[in-house]
C-alpha cells in the first residue's frame, strides 16, 4: 500500500445507499474548508434515479442519483472515492463492484458484521489492484481542511473545536471511530492539529492496517509526527513494530494500545469491536505496548499519560525547528438548518422544483445553458430551441430541420378530425382560446395522433429483436394489438400519404442511417398484402424516423433513447404541431363569428 496522501481539496466521492445526514455533514465540512466544489459528486441508490437536493453552504444544490455503481462511475469519472453505507448483507458485493470500477481508488465500508470471508476477498482484490479499503466497521477518515468521509469527526461544532477545517502537522490512525473523535480533540488542544486521520475499523480483518497508514504518513511531507491508537486483540500492531525496527519510519510515533484493563477480569472479555478480544498474551494490550516501546515508539505508561506524550513530542519538534505551528484561521459560519434556525431566527428554506433545461436568473434567459442572444445571433430555428429544451443538447442541423418538418406537416389535418372538431365546437360556444385549444388537445391519444410513441416503441422492439415483418405483425395480431403507425381511414396503397413520402425523402437524403424506417416500410409491404388501407401513416413514419434520428446522430445512449420514447417525447411533437392548427381553428371560428354549434338530427341514429 504505502504511497502517500489519499485525499485532497479536490477529491470527490460516490455515496452508496443515500443517507441525508452524513452527506449533508460532508457538504457542510466542504463549505467550512472553503472547497469550491462539493465532495459528493453523485449518489447511488439502487432502483432510483434523479436528483437529491442538499445544501452547500447557503446554496441548495441538486446531486445526481444513479441506480447502479457502473452508471455513477461512468457519469462521474473524477470521483475516485466510494463511500459505502450499505448494510452488512450487501456491503461486500457493492464494495467489490466499486473496486472493479477503473475510476475508484478508495473504498470506505461503514457497515459492521461483514462476513470475514467476504472481507478477505475484498482485501485481496484491493491489494492486487493497488487500491485502498478503509473498514469494514469504520466511521471513515478525514483530510483536515480538504475532505471527510461520512460522519467522521461528528458534528460541525466538534469539527470546529478539533480545528479540522484546516490542516495541522499530525497524522493519526486508530481502530476506533469513537475514540478518533476523542483523540482529534486531544491533538487539537496540545498540537497544531490533525493533517490526516483514519479509523481503520474494529473488525478482525480490516481492509487496511495501522501500519499501512503509518507508512503512508511517513511519505507525506506535511505530516511531522504520527499518533497511533490500537487496541487489544489481533496482531495488527506488530506489523507496525516490524516497520519501526526496520527503519521504515523516520518520524516520531506516539502510540497507545487500549485494553490494559482486560487483565483485571478473570475470564476472557469481548470488548466493543469484533477484533477487540485478546487471544493470548501477544494479543494483550500490555504486550503490544511493550513491543512498540522497544521498537522506538513513544509509549506512555497509561492512557491518561497519552496526552502528555503527544504534547512533549510535538513541543520537541517545534524546538528543533522541524514543525512551524500552523497559523489559526477563522472558519466561515455554516448556515443553520430550518428547525434550528426557527429557534435562533435564521432560516434557509429548501426549493420545491428542480429545473435543468432553462435559467432566467442572469442578464438573459438561457436554454440548456445557451444564452438567448446566442440563439438569435446564430440564426437558430424552432427545431434548435426544441433540441435544447427537450433534449438538453444542440442537435445537428439535419435533426432540427427534421423536427421542424414534422411540426409543419402535422400542424393541421382539416376541420373534420376529432381534435379540430372539438376545438371548433368549443370556440363556437364562446369559450376563450385556452379552453378551445385544450378541448382539442384532450382528444389526442391512442386513436388520434397519439400513436407516434407506440409506433416507435413497437418498431424498435421488433427490429432490435430481429423479428421479420411477418413475425412482428402476426405476434401483434395474437395479442389483439393493432400495429401502431399502420393504417389510415382515407389513404391506400395506391394513394399514399404525401406527408409520409416527404419525411422519407428527407431522411434518405440527410440521415446517416434509416434502418428503422426501412424496417417500417417492410412491415407496410406485408400489411398491404392483407388490406390496401394498411399503409404506413404519418405516426409510423415519424416514430420510425425519430428512432433513426436518435440512433444515427450518435448523441444518445441506448438508455436515453428508451427514455425519450418512454416519457412521450415523440407524441410531444404531435401535440406541439397540432396546437398550431387548433389555435388557427379557434381564431377562424371567432373571426367568422360562428354561432353555437348544434349537431343536426339527421346525422344521429336514434334507436331503442
XYZ file of C-alpha atoms in Angstrom:
608
model
C 0.000 0.000 0.000
C 2.374 2.713 1.303
C 2.411 5.574 -1.273
C 1.189 8.867 0.210
C -1.763 11.195 0.585
C -5.198 9.674 -0.076
C -7.342 12.799 -0.266
C -7.116 16.441 -1.287
C -9.282 19.536 -1.566
C -10.497 18.383 -4.998
C -11.297 14.774 -4.028
C -14.855 13.746 -4.882
C -16.788 10.673 -3.805
C -19.690 8.489 -4.806
C -22.029 7.824 -1.884
C -23.766 4.432 -1.857
C -27.163 3.993 -0.177
C -28.499 7.510 0.387
C -28.275 8.842 3.940
C -29.163 12.517 4.254
C -27.287 13.399 7.453
C -23.790 12.077 6.669
C -23.918 13.554 3.169
C -25.025 16.931 4.497
C -22.228 16.788 7.086
C -19.734 16.168 4.289
C -21.064 19.145 2.351
C -21.015 21.360 5.444
C -17.413 20.330 6.040
C -16.633 21.220 2.410
C -18.043 24.694 2.936
C -16.186 25.056 6.222
C -12.912 24.233 4.439
C -13.547 26.651 1.585
C -13.879 23.975 -1.092
C -15.064 25.259 -4.455
C -16.845 22.031 -5.403
C -18.884 19.614 -3.277
C -17.054 16.446 -2.258
C -20.086 14.288 -3.113
C -20.270 14.005 -6.899
C -23.097 11.501 -7.070
C -25.366 9.268 -5.000
C -26.069 5.609 -5.765
C -29.470 4.387 -4.636
C -30.280 1.009 -6.221
C -33.535 1.238 -8.149
C -33.723 5.030 -8.036
C -32.633 7.793 -10.373
C -32.964 11.565 -10.430
C -31.576 14.203 -8.098
C -31.313 14.759 -4.369
C -31.472 18.289 -3.005
C -28.905 19.228 -0.350
C -27.158 22.342 0.926
C -23.681 23.514 0.019
C -23.301 26.422 2.410
C -26.209 28.775 1.704
C -26.706 27.376 -1.793
C -29.053 24.472 -2.418
C -27.659 22.021 -4.957
C -29.012 19.007 -6.829
C -26.759 15.953 -6.595
C -27.409 13.300 -9.271
C -28.814 9.965 -8.094
C -27.894 6.826 -10.046
C -29.354 3.346 -9.829
C -26.102 1.445 -10.375
C -22.451 1.748 -9.415
C -21.454 1.388 -13.050
C -23.682 4.260 -14.190
C -22.452 6.549 -11.416
C -18.796 5.769 -12.135
C -19.287 6.468 -15.821
C -21.131 9.722 -15.120
C -18.533 10.972 -12.613
C -15.110 9.748 -13.804
C -13.226 12.107 -11.459
C -14.913 10.692 -8.332
C -12.355 8.179 -7.056
C -13.651 7.517 -3.524
C -16.571 5.145 -2.861
C -18.341 5.623 0.491
C -20.426 2.540 1.194
C -23.326 2.887 3.631
C -24.869 -0.436 2.593
C -25.949 -2.904 5.284
C -23.637 -5.776 6.226
C -25.718 -8.033 3.960
C -24.871 -6.197 0.744
C -21.752 -4.232 1.693
C -19.309 -6.806 0.318
C -20.957 -7.196 -3.091
C -21.357 -3.454 -3.624
C -17.798 -2.792 -2.421
C -16.396 -5.357 -4.837
C -18.413 -3.826 -7.661
C -16.908 -0.451 -6.777
C -13.352 -1.797 -6.593
C -13.772 -3.197 -10.096
C -14.503 0.261 -11.484
C -11.315 1.707 -13.012
C -12.120 5.163 -11.646
C -12.454 4.102 -7.995
C -9.266 4.266 -5.909
C -10.506 4.174 -2.291
C -13.472 2.275 -0.807
C -14.734 3.015 2.711
C -17.068 0.367 4.182
C -19.115 1.658 7.110
C -21.116 -1.474 7.972
C -20.259 -3.757 10.880
C -20.696 -7.504 10.660
C -19.486 -8.022 7.090
C -18.603 -11.744 6.773
C -14.858 -12.248 7.267
C -14.549 -14.406 4.148
C -16.020 -11.589 2.061
C -13.700 -9.060 3.669
C -10.676 -11.208 2.832
C -11.724 -11.292 -0.812
C -12.046 -7.506 -0.856
C -8.622 -7.098 0.746
C -7.042 -9.484 -1.756
C -8.584 -7.749 -4.753
C -7.692 -4.277 -3.473
C -4.044 -5.160 -2.839
C -3.705 -6.902 -6.200
C -5.073 -3.828 -7.966
C -3.310 -1.137 -5.922
C -6.484 0.129 -4.281
C -7.307 1.061 -0.698
C -10.074 -0.286 1.538
C -10.936 1.510 4.776
C -13.137 -0.592 7.054
C -15.390 -2.511 7.455
C -16.885 -1.218 10.707
C -15.344 2.195 10.254
C -16.523 5.759 10.578
C -14.078 6.601 7.778
C -11.340 9.190 7.668
C -10.598 12.861 7.245
C -8.109 15.073 5.464
C -8.185 18.220 7.580
C -9.249 21.240 5.548
C -9.961 19.136 2.481
C -12.204 16.041 2.603
C -14.006 13.781 5.029
C -15.890 10.511 4.805
C -19.482 10.474 6.021
C -19.874 11.046 9.766
C -16.150 11.213 10.510
C -15.428 13.654 13.372
C -19.122 14.059 14.172
C -20.910 17.381 14.243
C -19.729 20.670 12.798
C -19.294 22.015 16.334
C -16.922 19.154 17.136
C -15.041 19.642 13.849
C -14.525 23.324 14.644
C -13.458 22.535 18.202
C -10.952 19.986 16.826
C -9.698 22.532 14.243
C -10.244 20.061 11.416
C -11.239 22.821 9.000
C -7.537 23.418 8.294
C -4.521 21.055 8.163
C -2.133 20.544 11.057
C 1.056 18.505 11.343
C -0.123 15.236 12.910
C -1.055 12.010 11.157
C -3.448 9.902 13.224
C -4.699 6.343 12.821
C -6.944 4.315 15.078
C -9.131 1.248 15.050
C -11.973 3.043 16.794
C -14.123 5.732 15.216
C -15.483 6.923 18.551
C -12.019 7.193 20.091
C -10.863 9.004 16.957
C -13.153 11.888 17.857
C -11.670 11.939 21.360
C -8.106 11.992 20.029
C -8.886 14.638 17.374
C -9.888 16.869 20.265
C -6.859 15.982 22.344
C -4.436 16.505 19.466
C -6.037 19.862 18.605
C -5.519 21.059 22.178
C -1.856 20.128 22.527
C -0.529 20.410 18.937
C -1.367 22.389 15.811
C -3.888 19.704 14.877
C -4.524 16.787 12.551
C -3.267 16.620 8.981
C -4.986 13.326 8.216
C -6.920 10.929 10.416
C -8.084 7.378 9.629
C -10.209 4.902 11.571
C -9.416 1.508 10.061
C -12.390 -0.176 11.745
C -12.775 -2.628 14.565
C -13.325 -5.889 12.662
C -10.859 -8.774 12.896
C -9.726 -8.263 9.303
C -9.555 -4.563 8.442
C -9.198 -3.605 4.782
C -6.067 -1.626 5.623
C -3.920 -1.807 8.741
C -2.459 0.614 11.234
C 0.997 0.156 9.717
C -0.351 0.682 6.171
C -1.411 4.177 7.101
C 1.595 4.986 9.292
C 3.864 4.096 6.350
C 1.745 6.366 4.176
C 2.045 9.190 6.688
C 5.795 8.715 6.586
C 5.710 9.638 2.892
C 3.628 12.784 3.370
C 5.920 15.817 3.917
C 3.246 17.801 5.785
C 2.932 15.062 8.429
C 5.674 15.683 11.006
C 4.610 13.184 13.673
C 2.263 10.221 13.954
C -0.205 9.258 16.671
C -1.494 5.666 16.819
C -4.300 4.275 18.963
C -4.541 0.487 18.852
C -6.456 -1.996 20.960
C -6.094 -5.463 22.381
C -6.847 -8.407 20.123
C -5.241 -9.405 16.849
C -1.647 -8.760 15.861
C -2.004 -5.717 13.616
C 0.211 -3.592 15.853
C 3.139 -5.980 15.365
C 3.409 -5.057 11.676
C 3.969 -1.506 12.905
C 6.569 -2.821 15.351
C 8.437 -4.512 12.485
C 8.281 -1.356 10.333
C 9.793 0.639 13.192
C 12.539 -1.905 13.791
C 13.422 -1.982 10.080
C 13.786 1.787 9.992
C 10.934 2.266 7.514
C 9.501 5.055 9.649
C 11.648 8.114 10.294
C 9.059 10.304 12.005
C 8.190 10.237 15.721
C 5.394 7.793 16.525
C 3.374 8.227 19.719
C 1.324 5.084 20.349
C -1.001 3.536 22.865
C -2.841 0.214 22.800
C -6.096 0.279 24.757
C -7.444 -2.623 26.761
C -4.909 -2.927 29.570
C -7.821 -3.382 31.970
C -8.603 -6.785 30.396
C -6.225 -8.446 32.873
C -8.490 -7.395 35.720
C -11.144 -9.825 34.502
C -10.904 -13.496 35.463
C -12.277 -14.657 32.103
C -11.732 -13.504 28.519
C -13.709 -10.366 27.715
C -15.100 -9.287 24.335
C -14.874 -5.502 24.129
C -16.865 -3.309 21.727
C -15.251 -4.315 18.447
C -15.252 -7.760 16.884
C -11.459 -7.694 16.903
C -11.131 -6.382 20.479
C -10.682 -9.758 22.095
C -7.356 -10.996 23.395
C -6.448 -14.407 22.028
C -3.292 -14.855 24.080
C -0.501 -12.928 25.742
C 0.854 -11.491 22.482
C -2.551 -10.016 21.707
C -2.798 -8.301 25.076
C -2.561 -4.527 25.270
C 0.425 -4.771 27.645
C 2.446 -6.947 25.258
C 1.726 -4.695 22.314
C 2.601 -1.529 24.212
C 5.890 -3.080 25.340
C 6.747 -4.201 21.799
C 6.026 -0.738 20.400
C 8.113 0.890 23.139
C 11.055 -1.414 22.440
C 10.772 -0.711 18.694
C 11.215 3.014 19.259
C 7.697 4.385 19.539
C 6.852 6.855 22.302
C 4.507 4.797 24.519
C 3.175 6.288 27.782
C 2.586 4.277 30.943
C -1.197 4.760 30.740
C -3.905 6.258 28.571
C -4.056 9.199 30.997
C -0.436 9.968 30.106
C -1.104 9.682 26.343
C -1.890 13.402 26.027
C 1.353 14.389 27.779
C 3.373 12.121 25.483
C 1.798 13.756 22.422
C 2.446 17.224 23.877
C 6.103 16.556 24.657
C 6.771 15.032 21.240
C 5.169 17.955 19.431
C 6.943 20.608 21.514
C 10.281 18.904 20.931
C 9.745 19.016 17.167
C 8.864 22.702 17.406
C 12.031 23.402 19.413
C 14.114 21.530 16.837
C 12.576 23.640 14.077
C 11.010 20.625 12.408
C 7.488 21.995 12.923
C 6.307 25.531 12.375
C 2.897 25.575 14.067
C 0.051 26.304 11.691
C -1.429 29.777 11.991
C -5.015 29.727 13.175
C -7.760 30.805 10.765
C -11.387 31.666 11.376
C -13.736 29.231 9.626
C -16.868 30.527 7.878
C -20.255 30.348 9.567
C -22.308 27.329 8.497
C -25.970 28.281 7.890
C -28.326 26.608 10.310
C -30.969 24.169 9.167
C -34.612 25.162 9.284
C -35.634 23.601 12.606
C -32.651 25.081 14.414
C -32.870 28.382 12.561
C -36.506 28.904 13.561
C -35.428 28.974 17.188
C -32.468 31.280 16.542
C -34.169 33.499 13.975
C -32.078 32.318 10.994
C -33.628 30.413 8.087
C -32.591 28.660 4.899
C -35.592 27.234 3.054
C -35.404 24.387 0.533
C -36.609 24.827 -3.025
C -39.583 22.848 -4.321
C -38.723 22.458 -8.009
C -35.649 21.191 -9.868
C -35.108 22.588 -13.379
C -32.313 21.567 -15.734
C -33.453 22.998 -19.080
C -33.531 26.767 -18.602
C -32.397 29.542 -16.310
C -33.758 33.099 -16.167
C -31.679 34.401 -13.248
C -28.867 36.062 -15.209
C -28.774 39.013 -17.569
C -30.708 36.979 -20.142
C -32.514 33.633 -20.171
C -30.615 30.542 -21.242
C -31.892 27.350 -22.848
C -29.780 24.371 -21.694
C -27.002 26.845 -20.934
C -27.195 28.638 -24.309
C -27.939 32.383 -23.960
C -30.994 33.705 -25.796
C -28.865 36.215 -27.718
C -26.637 33.408 -28.987
C -29.669 31.518 -30.283
C -30.820 34.581 -32.256
C -27.344 35.610 -33.457
C -26.629 32.119 -34.796
C -29.898 32.133 -36.702
C -31.176 29.022 -34.942
C -34.756 27.936 -35.509
C -37.632 26.366 -33.637
C -36.110 22.909 -34.123
C -32.917 24.063 -32.423
C -34.876 25.500 -29.493
C -36.734 22.185 -29.142
C -33.431 20.287 -29.185
C -32.145 22.463 -26.328
C -35.294 22.453 -24.198
C -36.388 18.868 -24.823
C -33.115 17.023 -25.347
C -30.745 19.382 -23.463
C -28.210 19.410 -26.289
C -27.612 21.056 -29.670
C -28.549 18.515 -32.303
C -27.100 18.608 -35.849
C -28.933 20.822 -38.310
C -30.477 17.894 -40.220
C -32.039 16.720 -36.942
C -33.545 20.086 -36.048
C -34.729 20.537 -39.656
C -36.491 17.168 -39.438
C -38.205 18.292 -36.231
C -39.388 21.451 -37.986
C -40.699 19.450 -40.958
C -42.657 17.193 -38.588
C -44.226 20.244 -36.949
C -45.155 21.761 -40.296
C -46.628 18.538 -41.679
C -48.632 17.770 -38.520
C -49.863 21.301 -37.781
C -53.339 20.607 -39.142
C -55.351 17.949 -40.926
C -58.572 19.753 -41.679
C -61.683 20.597 -39.621
C -63.159 17.086 -39.596
C -60.669 15.245 -37.380
C -61.701 14.882 -33.751
C -59.284 17.413 -32.244
C -60.185 20.184 -34.666
C -63.876 19.362 -34.354
C -63.770 19.674 -30.568
C -61.910 22.969 -30.779
C -64.383 24.362 -33.308
C -67.381 23.380 -31.186
C -65.792 24.904 -28.068
C -64.838 28.124 -29.852
C -68.374 28.466 -31.211
C -69.644 28.090 -27.647
C -67.903 31.381 -26.904
C -65.081 29.905 -24.893
C -61.630 31.512 -24.744
C -58.535 30.465 -26.691
C -57.023 28.265 -23.981
C -60.292 26.395 -23.347
C -60.808 25.828 -27.065
C -57.207 24.646 -27.516
C -57.345 22.281 -24.555
C -60.640 20.740 -25.661
C -58.954 19.726 -28.907
C -55.733 18.566 -27.271
C -57.669 16.297 -24.900
C -58.724 14.119 -27.824
C -55.104 13.231 -28.607
C -54.447 9.651 -27.595
C -54.130 6.113 -28.948
C -56.850 6.714 -31.580
C -55.942 10.233 -32.628
C -52.357 11.414 -33.055
C -51.007 9.672 -30.007
C -49.570 6.619 -31.723
C -46.109 8.036 -32.520
C -44.525 6.813 -29.279
C -46.226 3.420 -29.558
C -45.116 3.087 -33.187
C -41.539 3.885 -32.217
C -41.662 1.543 -29.230
C -43.013 -1.458 -31.130
C -40.914 -0.955 -34.289
C -37.763 -0.608 -32.169
C -38.517 -3.688 -30.101
C -39.264 -5.798 -33.169
C -36.213 -4.605 -35.130
C -33.830 -4.942 -32.183
C -35.084 -8.483 -31.545
C -34.590 -9.369 -35.208
C -38.240 -10.186 -35.914
C -39.303 -10.452 -39.551
C -42.260 -8.278 -40.603
C -44.374 -11.443 -40.679
C -43.338 -12.447 -37.143
C -43.899 -8.927 -35.851
C -47.339 -8.393 -37.364
C -48.626 -11.857 -36.533
C -47.381 -11.636 -32.921
C -49.224 -8.337 -32.527
C -52.325 -9.932 -34.008
C -52.167 -12.768 -31.479
C -52.002 -10.219 -28.678
C -55.007 -8.398 -30.075
C -52.980 -5.217 -30.653
C -53.170 -3.177 -33.814
C -49.746 -2.245 -35.171
C -49.312 1.453 -34.249
C -48.326 3.600 -37.211
C -50.023 1.294 -39.738
C -53.440 2.030 -41.260
C -55.384 5.047 -42.488
C -59.088 5.804 -42.944
C -58.538 7.555 -46.279
C -55.122 6.718 -47.715
C -54.457 3.485 -49.606
C -51.569 1.583 -51.122
C -52.224 3.339 -54.423
C -52.859 6.714 -52.765
C -50.029 7.226 -50.271
C -49.928 9.977 -47.680
C -47.820 12.762 -49.197
C -46.565 13.683 -45.730
C -45.063 10.229 -45.297
C -43.292 10.466 -48.652
C -41.846 13.896 -47.829
C -40.471 12.653 -44.500
C -38.959 9.541 -46.069
C -37.343 11.503 -48.912
C -35.771 13.946 -46.442
C -34.467 11.152 -44.231
C -32.980 9.125 -47.082
C -31.140 12.240 -48.253
C -29.919 13.552 -44.898
C -29.870 10.805 -42.231
C -26.721 8.666 -41.718
C -28.947 5.607 -41.304
C -32.635 4.824 -41.856
C -32.683 1.230 -40.622
C -35.824 1.643 -38.507
C -37.691 3.423 -41.308
C -36.768 0.728 -43.821
C -37.998 -1.873 -41.351
C -41.301 0.025 -41.060
C -41.554 0.029 -44.880
C -41.028 -3.738 -44.897
C -43.808 -4.085 -42.331
C -46.030 -1.915 -44.555
C -45.316 -4.160 -47.538
C -46.542 -7.138 -45.541
C -49.642 -5.388 -44.146
C -50.628 -4.120 -47.615
C -50.748 -7.748 -48.736
C -53.566 -8.133 -46.224
C -55.511 -4.931 -46.850
C -55.000 -1.914 -49.135
C -55.608 0.599 -46.330
C -52.904 -0.795 -44.009
C -50.347 1.772 -45.155
C -47.600 3.393 -43.131
C -49.215 6.524 -41.750
C -47.599 9.743 -40.573
C -47.425 8.478 -36.956
C -45.486 5.417 -38.057
C -43.222 7.461 -40.328
C -42.343 9.962 -37.598
C -41.940 7.241 -34.967
C -39.560 5.088 -37.031
C -37.598 8.053 -38.395
C -37.190 9.597 -34.967
C -35.595 6.336 -33.867
C -33.165 6.707 -36.764
C -32.502 10.312 -35.743
C -31.730 9.341 -32.138
C -29.618 6.307 -33.047
C -27.871 7.801 -36.082
C -26.879 11.119 -34.508
C -24.529 9.366 -32.089
C -25.593 11.767 -29.336
C -27.862 9.447 -27.354
C -27.168 6.274 -25.404
C -29.473 3.281 -25.678
C -30.876 4.120 -22.254
C -31.543 7.711 -23.313
C -33.317 6.553 -26.488
C -35.563 4.265 -24.449
C -36.249 7.128 -22.047
C -37.166 9.523 -24.890
C -39.698 7.050 -26.231
C -40.968 6.056 -22.789
C -41.550 9.580 -21.490
C -43.535 10.627 -24.574
C -41.205 12.990 -26.428
C -42.467 11.860 -29.835
C -46.131 12.387 -29.045
C -44.968 15.766 -27.782
C -44.114 16.658 -31.378
C -47.689 15.960 -32.443
C -49.107 17.913 -29.502
C -46.871 20.889 -30.301
C -47.598 20.760 -34.007
C -51.344 20.257 -33.738
C -51.600 23.132 -31.241
C -50.750 25.435 -34.148
C -53.716 24.160 -36.153
C -56.111 24.116 -33.209
C -55.278 27.728 -32.398
C -55.877 28.526 -36.054
C -59.320 26.885 -35.970
C -60.187 28.855 -32.824
C -59.270 32.155 -34.465
C -61.050 31.125 -37.678
C -64.355 30.472 -35.904
C -64.177 33.686 -33.903
C -63.205 35.709 -36.937
C -66.201 34.267 -38.828
C -68.418 34.967 -35.779
C -69.860 31.475 -35.973
C -72.853 30.761 -33.709
C -73.224 27.979 -31.151
C -72.868 24.626 -32.836
C -75.756 22.142 -32.715
C -75.417 18.749 -34.318
C -78.172 18.035 -36.926
C -80.828 15.454 -36.102
C -80.429 13.689 -39.411
C -76.811 12.841 -38.525
C -77.857 10.899 -35.400
C -79.209 7.361 -35.311
C -81.995 7.361 -32.715
C -82.691 3.834 -31.589
C -84.107 1.923 -28.660
